[in-house]
Amino acid sequence: MIAKILIVEDEPSLREVVGLYLKRAGYAVTALGDGQAALEWLARETADLVVLDVMLPGVDGLEIARWLRARGDTPVILLTARRAEADRIAGLELGADDYVVKPFSPAELVSRVRAVLRRARPTPAAGREPPLVFAALQIDPATRLVTARGQEKALTAKEFDLLWLLARHPRQVFTREQLLERVWGLAEYIDPSTVTVHVRRLREKIEADPSHPRHLLTVWGVGYKFEA
Ligand code: CA
C-alpha cells in the first residue's frame, strides 16, 4: 500500500522539490500552499503523514497540527525556520512526531518521513517475520532487539535496518550504494562512507572480535555481506 503524504508549504520552490523527492521515494503526494486549503483538504481526505511548514499565511502550521491531533493520530513532521527551543517544544507538545529545521536536504526529509511512518505503522512484513537466530546472535524484527552472546545490544534505527537487510540475505553481496538506497533512501545525496561508519559500529556491537568479524564481512572493492 502506498502511503499518502500531504505537504503544506507556502514557498513554491520548496514545496515542489519536497514533493518531487517524496514522489520519487514512492509516496502519493498532495502539495498545498496555505493553511486554509490544508484544513479543507484534511476535512475531506486522509493522509498517512503530514509535512507541515510552521510559518504559513492564514492558518499556521502549529494550528493545523493542533487540529490534526484533536482528530486522531496522523503523524506530523514540522518544517521550521526557527531554531528556538520554545518552538520545538511547542511543536512536540502538540504531538508533532518530528521536526526539520530549514534549510534541510530533501533526502534528509525523506528519511525522516520513512522513520516516522515506520514507527507509526510498523511494516507488517517485518512484524510477522520471526527472529533470525544464529549461533551467538539473534535479531528480532518485531521488537527490533539484537542479542549478541547473550547480551542485549542497543542499536540505532539505521544500524538495525542495515543489519536486518544484510542478515536476511546471507552471503548476498551488497554495494555501499545499494545499502544507502535501501536503508537511507536516496543514495546520491548521502556520503557512501556513512555505510562504512555504520558497519564499523555494528561490528563493535555484535562481533566478538570486531577486527576479525565473523558475520559482517567486507567484500573488498565491492561492499559487504552477512555470513551466518
Ligand atoms: Ca513558510
CSV table of C-alpha atoms and ligand atoms in Angstrom, one decimal:
chain,number,residue,atom,x,y,z
A,1,MET,CA,0.0,0.0,0.0
A,2,ILE,CA,1.3,3.4,-1.0
A,3,ALA,CA,1.4,5.9,1.9
A,4,LYS,CA,-0.3,9.2,1.2
A,5,ILE,CA,1.5,12.4,2.3
A,6,LEU,CA,0.2,15.9,2.5
A,7,ILE,CA,2.8,18.7,2.2
A,8,VAL,CA,1.7,22.2,3.3
A,9,GLU,CA,4.4,24.7,2.4
A,10,ASP,CA,3.8,28.2,1.1
A,11,GLU,CA,7.2,28.6,-0.6
A,12,PRO,CA,6.6,27.2,-4.1
A,13,SER,CA,10.1,26.0,-4.9
A,14,LEU,CA,10.5,24.2,-1.6
A,15,ARG,CA,7.0,22.7,-1.9
A,16,GLU,CA,7.9,21.5,-5.4
A,17,VAL,CA,11.3,19.9,-4.5
A,18,VAL,CA,10.0,18.2,-1.4
A,19,GLY,CA,7.0,16.8,-3.4
A,20,LEU,CA,9.3,15.6,-6.1
A,21,TYR,CA,11.6,13.8,-3.7
A,22,LEU,CA,8.7,12.2,-1.8
A,23,LYS,CA,7.2,11.0,-5.1
A,24,ARG,CA,10.5,9.6,-6.2
A,25,ALA,CA,10.6,7.7,-2.8
A,26,GLY,CA,7.4,6.1,-3.8
A,27,TYR,CA,4.8,8.1,-1.9
A,28,ALA,CA,1.5,9.5,-3.1
A,29,VAL,CA,1.9,13.3,-2.6
A,30,THR,CA,-0.6,16.2,-2.3
A,31,ALA,CA,1.1,19.6,-2.0
A,32,LEU,CA,-0.8,22.7,-0.8
A,33,GLY,CA,0.4,26.2,-0.3
A,34,ASP,CA,-1.7,27.5,2.6
A,35,GLY,CA,-3.3,26.5,5.9
A,36,GLN,CA,-6.9,27.1,4.9
A,37,ALA,CA,-6.6,24.9,1.9
A,38,ALA,CA,-4.9,22.2,4.0
A,39,LEU,CA,-7.7,22.2,6.6
A,40,GLU,CA,-10.3,22.0,3.8
A,41,TRP,CA,-8.4,19.1,2.2
A,42,LEU,CA,-8.0,17.3,5.6
A,43,ALA,CA,-11.7,17.6,6.2
A,44,ARG,CA,-12.4,15.6,3.0
A,45,GLU,CA,-9.4,13.3,2.7
A,46,THR,CA,-7.0,11.4,4.9
A,47,ALA,CA,-3.2,11.4,4.8
A,48,ASP,CA,-0.8,8.9,6.3
A,49,LEU,CA,1.6,11.7,7.2
A,50,VAL,CA,1.5,15.5,7.0
A,51,VAL,CA,4.6,17.6,6.4
A,52,LEU,CA,3.7,21.0,7.8
A,53,ASP,CA,5.6,24.3,7.4
A,54,VAL,CA,5.2,26.2,10.7
A,55,MET,CA,5.0,29.6,9.2
A,56,LEU,CA,2.1,29.7,6.8
A,57,PRO,CA,-0.2,32.5,5.7
A,58,GLY,CA,-3.6,32.4,7.3
A,59,VAL,CA,-3.8,29.3,9.4
A,60,ASP,CA,-0.3,28.5,10.6
A,61,GLY,CA,1.3,25.0,10.9
A,62,LEU,CA,1.0,24.7,14.6
A,63,GLU,CA,-2.7,25.4,14.4
A,64,ILE,CA,-3.1,22.7,11.8
A,65,ALA,CA,-1.0,20.3,14.0
A,66,ARG,CA,-3.3,21.0,16.9
A,67,TRP,CA,-6.4,20.4,14.7
A,68,LEU,CA,-5.0,17.1,13.5
A,69,ARG,CA,-4.1,16.0,17.0
A,70,ALA,CA,-7.6,16.7,18.2
A,71,ARG,CA,-8.9,14.4,15.5
A,72,GLY,CA,-6.6,11.4,15.6
A,73,ASP,CA,-3.1,10.3,15.3
A,74,THR,CA,-2.0,11.3,11.9
A,75,PRO,CA,1.8,11.6,12.1
A,76,VAL,CA,3.2,15.2,11.6
A,77,ILE,CA,6.6,16.4,10.7
A,78,LEU,CA,7.1,20.2,11.2
A,79,LEU,CA,9.3,22.3,8.9
A,80,THR,CA,10.6,25.2,11.0
A,81,ALA,CA,12.8,28.1,10.1
A,82,ARG,CA,13.3,28.9,13.8
A,83,ARG,CA,15.8,27.0,15.8
A,84,ALA,CA,14.3,28.4,19.0
A,85,GLU,CA,13.9,25.7,21.6
A,86,ALA,CA,10.5,27.0,22.6
A,87,ASP,CA,9.2,26.5,19.1
A,88,ARG,CA,10.5,23.0,19.1
A,89,ILE,CA,8.9,22.2,22.4
A,90,ALA,CA,5.6,23.7,21.4
A,91,GLY,CA,5.6,21.6,18.3
A,92,LEU,CA,6.5,18.4,20.1
A,93,GLU,CA,3.9,19.1,22.8
A,94,LEU,CA,1.3,19.4,20.1
A,95,GLY,CA,2.2,15.9,19.2
A,96,ALA,CA,4.4,16.5,16.2
A,97,ASP,CA,6.4,13.4,15.5
A,98,ASP,CA,9.5,15.1,14.3
A,99,TYR,CA,10.7,18.5,13.1
A,100,VAL,CA,13.2,19.6,10.4
A,101,VAL,CA,15.0,22.9,10.6
A,102,LYS,CA,15.3,24.9,7.4
A,103,PRO,CA,17.4,24.8,5.3
A,104,PHE,CA,17.4,21.0,5.1
A,105,SER,CA,18.3,18.5,2.4
A,106,PRO,CA,15.3,16.8,0.7
A,107,ALA,CA,16.9,13.4,1.2
A,108,GLU,CA,17.1,14.1,4.9
A,109,LEU,CA,13.4,14.9,5.0
A,110,VAL,CA,12.6,11.7,3.0
A,111,SER,CA,14.5,9.6,5.6
A,112,ARG,CA,12.6,11.3,8.5
A,113,VAL,CA,9.3,10.6,6.7
A,114,ARG,CA,10.3,6.9,6.4
A,115,ALA,CA,11.3,6.7,10.0
A,116,VAL,CA,8.1,8.3,11.3
A,117,LEU,CA,5.9,6.1,9.1
A,118,ARG,CA,7.8,3.1,10.2
A,119,ARG,CA,7.2,4.0,13.9
A,120,ALA,CA,3.6,4.9,13.2
A,121,ARG,CA,2.8,1.7,11.3
A,122,PRO,CA,5.4,-1.0,11.7
A,123,THR,CA,6.0,-2.8,8.4
A,124,PRO,CA,3.6,-5.7,8.5
A,125,ALA,CA,6.1,-7.9,6.7
A,126,ALA,CA,8.8,-7.2,9.2
A,127,GLY,CA,6.5,-7.6,12.2
A,128,ARG,CA,5.3,-11.1,11.0
A,129,GLU,CA,8.8,-12.3,10.4
A,130,PRO,CA,10.3,-14.5,13.1
A,131,PRO,CA,13.7,-13.5,14.7
A,132,LEU,CA,16.8,-14.6,12.9
A,133,VAL,CA,18.8,-16.8,15.2
A,134,PHE,CA,22.5,-17.5,14.6
A,135,ALA,CA,25.0,-19.2,16.9
A,136,ALA,CA,25.7,-16.2,19.1
A,137,LEU,CA,23.4,-13.6,17.5
A,138,GLN,CA,19.7,-13.0,17.5
A,139,ILE,CA,17.9,-10.3,15.6
A,140,ASP,CA,14.2,-9.8,16.3
A,141,PRO,CA,12.4,-7.6,13.8
A,142,ALA,CA,9.2,-7.3,15.9
A,143,THR,CA,11.0,-5.8,18.9
A,144,ARG,CA,14.0,-4.5,17.0
A,145,LEU,CA,16.2,-6.1,19.6
A,146,VAL,CA,19.6,-7.6,18.9
A,147,THR,CA,21.2,-10.0,21.3
A,148,ALA,CA,24.9,-10.9,20.9
A,149,ARG,CA,26.4,-13.6,23.0
A,150,GLY,CA,23.6,-13.4,25.5
A,151,GLN,CA,23.7,-9.6,25.8
A,152,GLU,CA,21.1,-7.2,24.5
A,153,LYS,CA,22.7,-4.6,22.3
A,154,ALA,CA,21.4,-1.1,21.8
A,155,LEU,CA,21.3,-0.4,18.1
A,156,THR,CA,20.3,2.9,16.4
A,157,ALA,CA,17.4,2.6,13.9
A,158,LYS,CA,19.7,2.7,11.0
A,159,GLU,CA,22.1,0.2,12.5
A,160,PHE,CA,19.2,-2.2,13.0
A,161,ASP,CA,17.9,-1.6,9.5
A,162,LEU,CA,21.3,-2.2,8.0
A,163,LEU,CA,21.9,-5.4,10.0
A,164,TRP,CA,18.4,-6.7,9.2
A,165,LEU,CA,18.8,-6.2,5.5
A,166,LEU,CA,22.2,-7.9,5.4
A,167,ALA,CA,21.2,-10.8,7.7
A,168,ARG,CA,18.0,-11.6,5.8
A,169,HIS,CA,20.1,-12.1,2.7
A,170,PRO,CA,23.0,-14.2,4.0
A,171,ARG,CA,26.0,-14.3,1.6
A,172,GLN,CA,24.5,-11.8,-0.8
A,173,VAL,CA,26.9,-9.1,-1.5
A,174,PHE,CA,25.5,-5.5,-1.4
A,175,THR,CA,27.4,-2.5,-2.7
A,176,ARG,CA,27.5,0.6,-0.5
A,177,GLU,CA,25.2,2.4,-3.0
A,178,GLN,CA,22.7,-0.4,-2.7
A,179,LEU,CA,22.8,-0.3,1.1
A,180,LEU,CA,22.4,3.5,1.0
A,181,GLU,CA,19.4,3.2,-1.3
A,182,ARG,CA,17.7,0.5,0.7
A,183,VAL,CA,18.4,1.7,4.2
A,184,TRP,CA,18.8,5.5,3.9
A,185,GLY,CA,16.8,6.4,0.9
A,186,LEU,CA,18.3,8.4,-2.0
A,187,ALA,CA,21.8,7.2,-2.4
A,188,GLU,CA,23.1,10.1,-4.4
A,189,TYR,CA,22.8,12.6,-1.6
A,190,ILE,CA,24.5,10.7,1.2
A,191,ASP,CA,28.2,10.1,1.5
A,192,PRO,CA,28.9,6.3,1.0
A,193,SER,CA,31.3,6.5,3.9
A,194,THR,CA,28.1,6.6,6.1
A,195,VAL,CA,27.8,2.9,5.4
A,196,THR,CA,31.4,2.2,6.4
A,197,VAL,CA,30.9,4.0,9.7
A,198,HIS,CA,27.7,2.1,10.4
A,199,VAL,CA,29.3,-1.2,9.6
A,200,ARG,CA,32.2,-0.4,11.9
A,201,ARG,CA,29.8,0.5,14.8
A,202,LEU,CA,27.7,-2.6,14.2
A,203,ARG,CA,30.8,-4.8,14.3
A,204,GLU,CA,31.8,-3.2,17.6
A,205,LYS,CA,28.3,-4.1,19.0
A,206,ILE,CA,27.7,-7.6,17.6
A,207,GLU,CA,31.1,-9.2,16.8
A,208,ALA,CA,33.1,-11.0,19.5
A,209,ASP,CA,36.2,-9.6,17.8
A,210,PRO,CA,35.4,-6.6,15.7
A,211,SER,CA,38.7,-6.6,13.9
A,212,HIS,CA,38.1,-10.2,12.7
A,213,PRO,CA,34.4,-10.1,12.1
A,214,ARG,CA,32.5,-13.4,11.7
A,215,HIS,CA,29.2,-12.1,10.5
A,216,LEU,CA,29.6,-8.7,8.9
A,217,LEU,CA,32.2,-9.2,6.2
A,218,THR,CA,33.8,-6.8,3.8
A,219,VAL,CA,34.0,-7.9,0.2
A,220,TRP,CA,37.0,-5.8,-1.0
A,221,GLY,CA,36.3,-3.5,-3.8
A,222,VAL,CA,32.5,-4.3,-3.8
A,223,GLY,CA,30.8,-3.9,-0.5
A,224,TYR,CA,29.5,-6.0,2.4
A,225,LYS,CA,27.8,-9.3,3.1
A,226,PHE,CA,26.5,-11.2,6.1
A,227,GLU,CA,27.7,-14.7,6.8
A,228,ALA,CA,25.6,-16.9,9.1
B,1,CA,CA,6.5,29.4,5.3
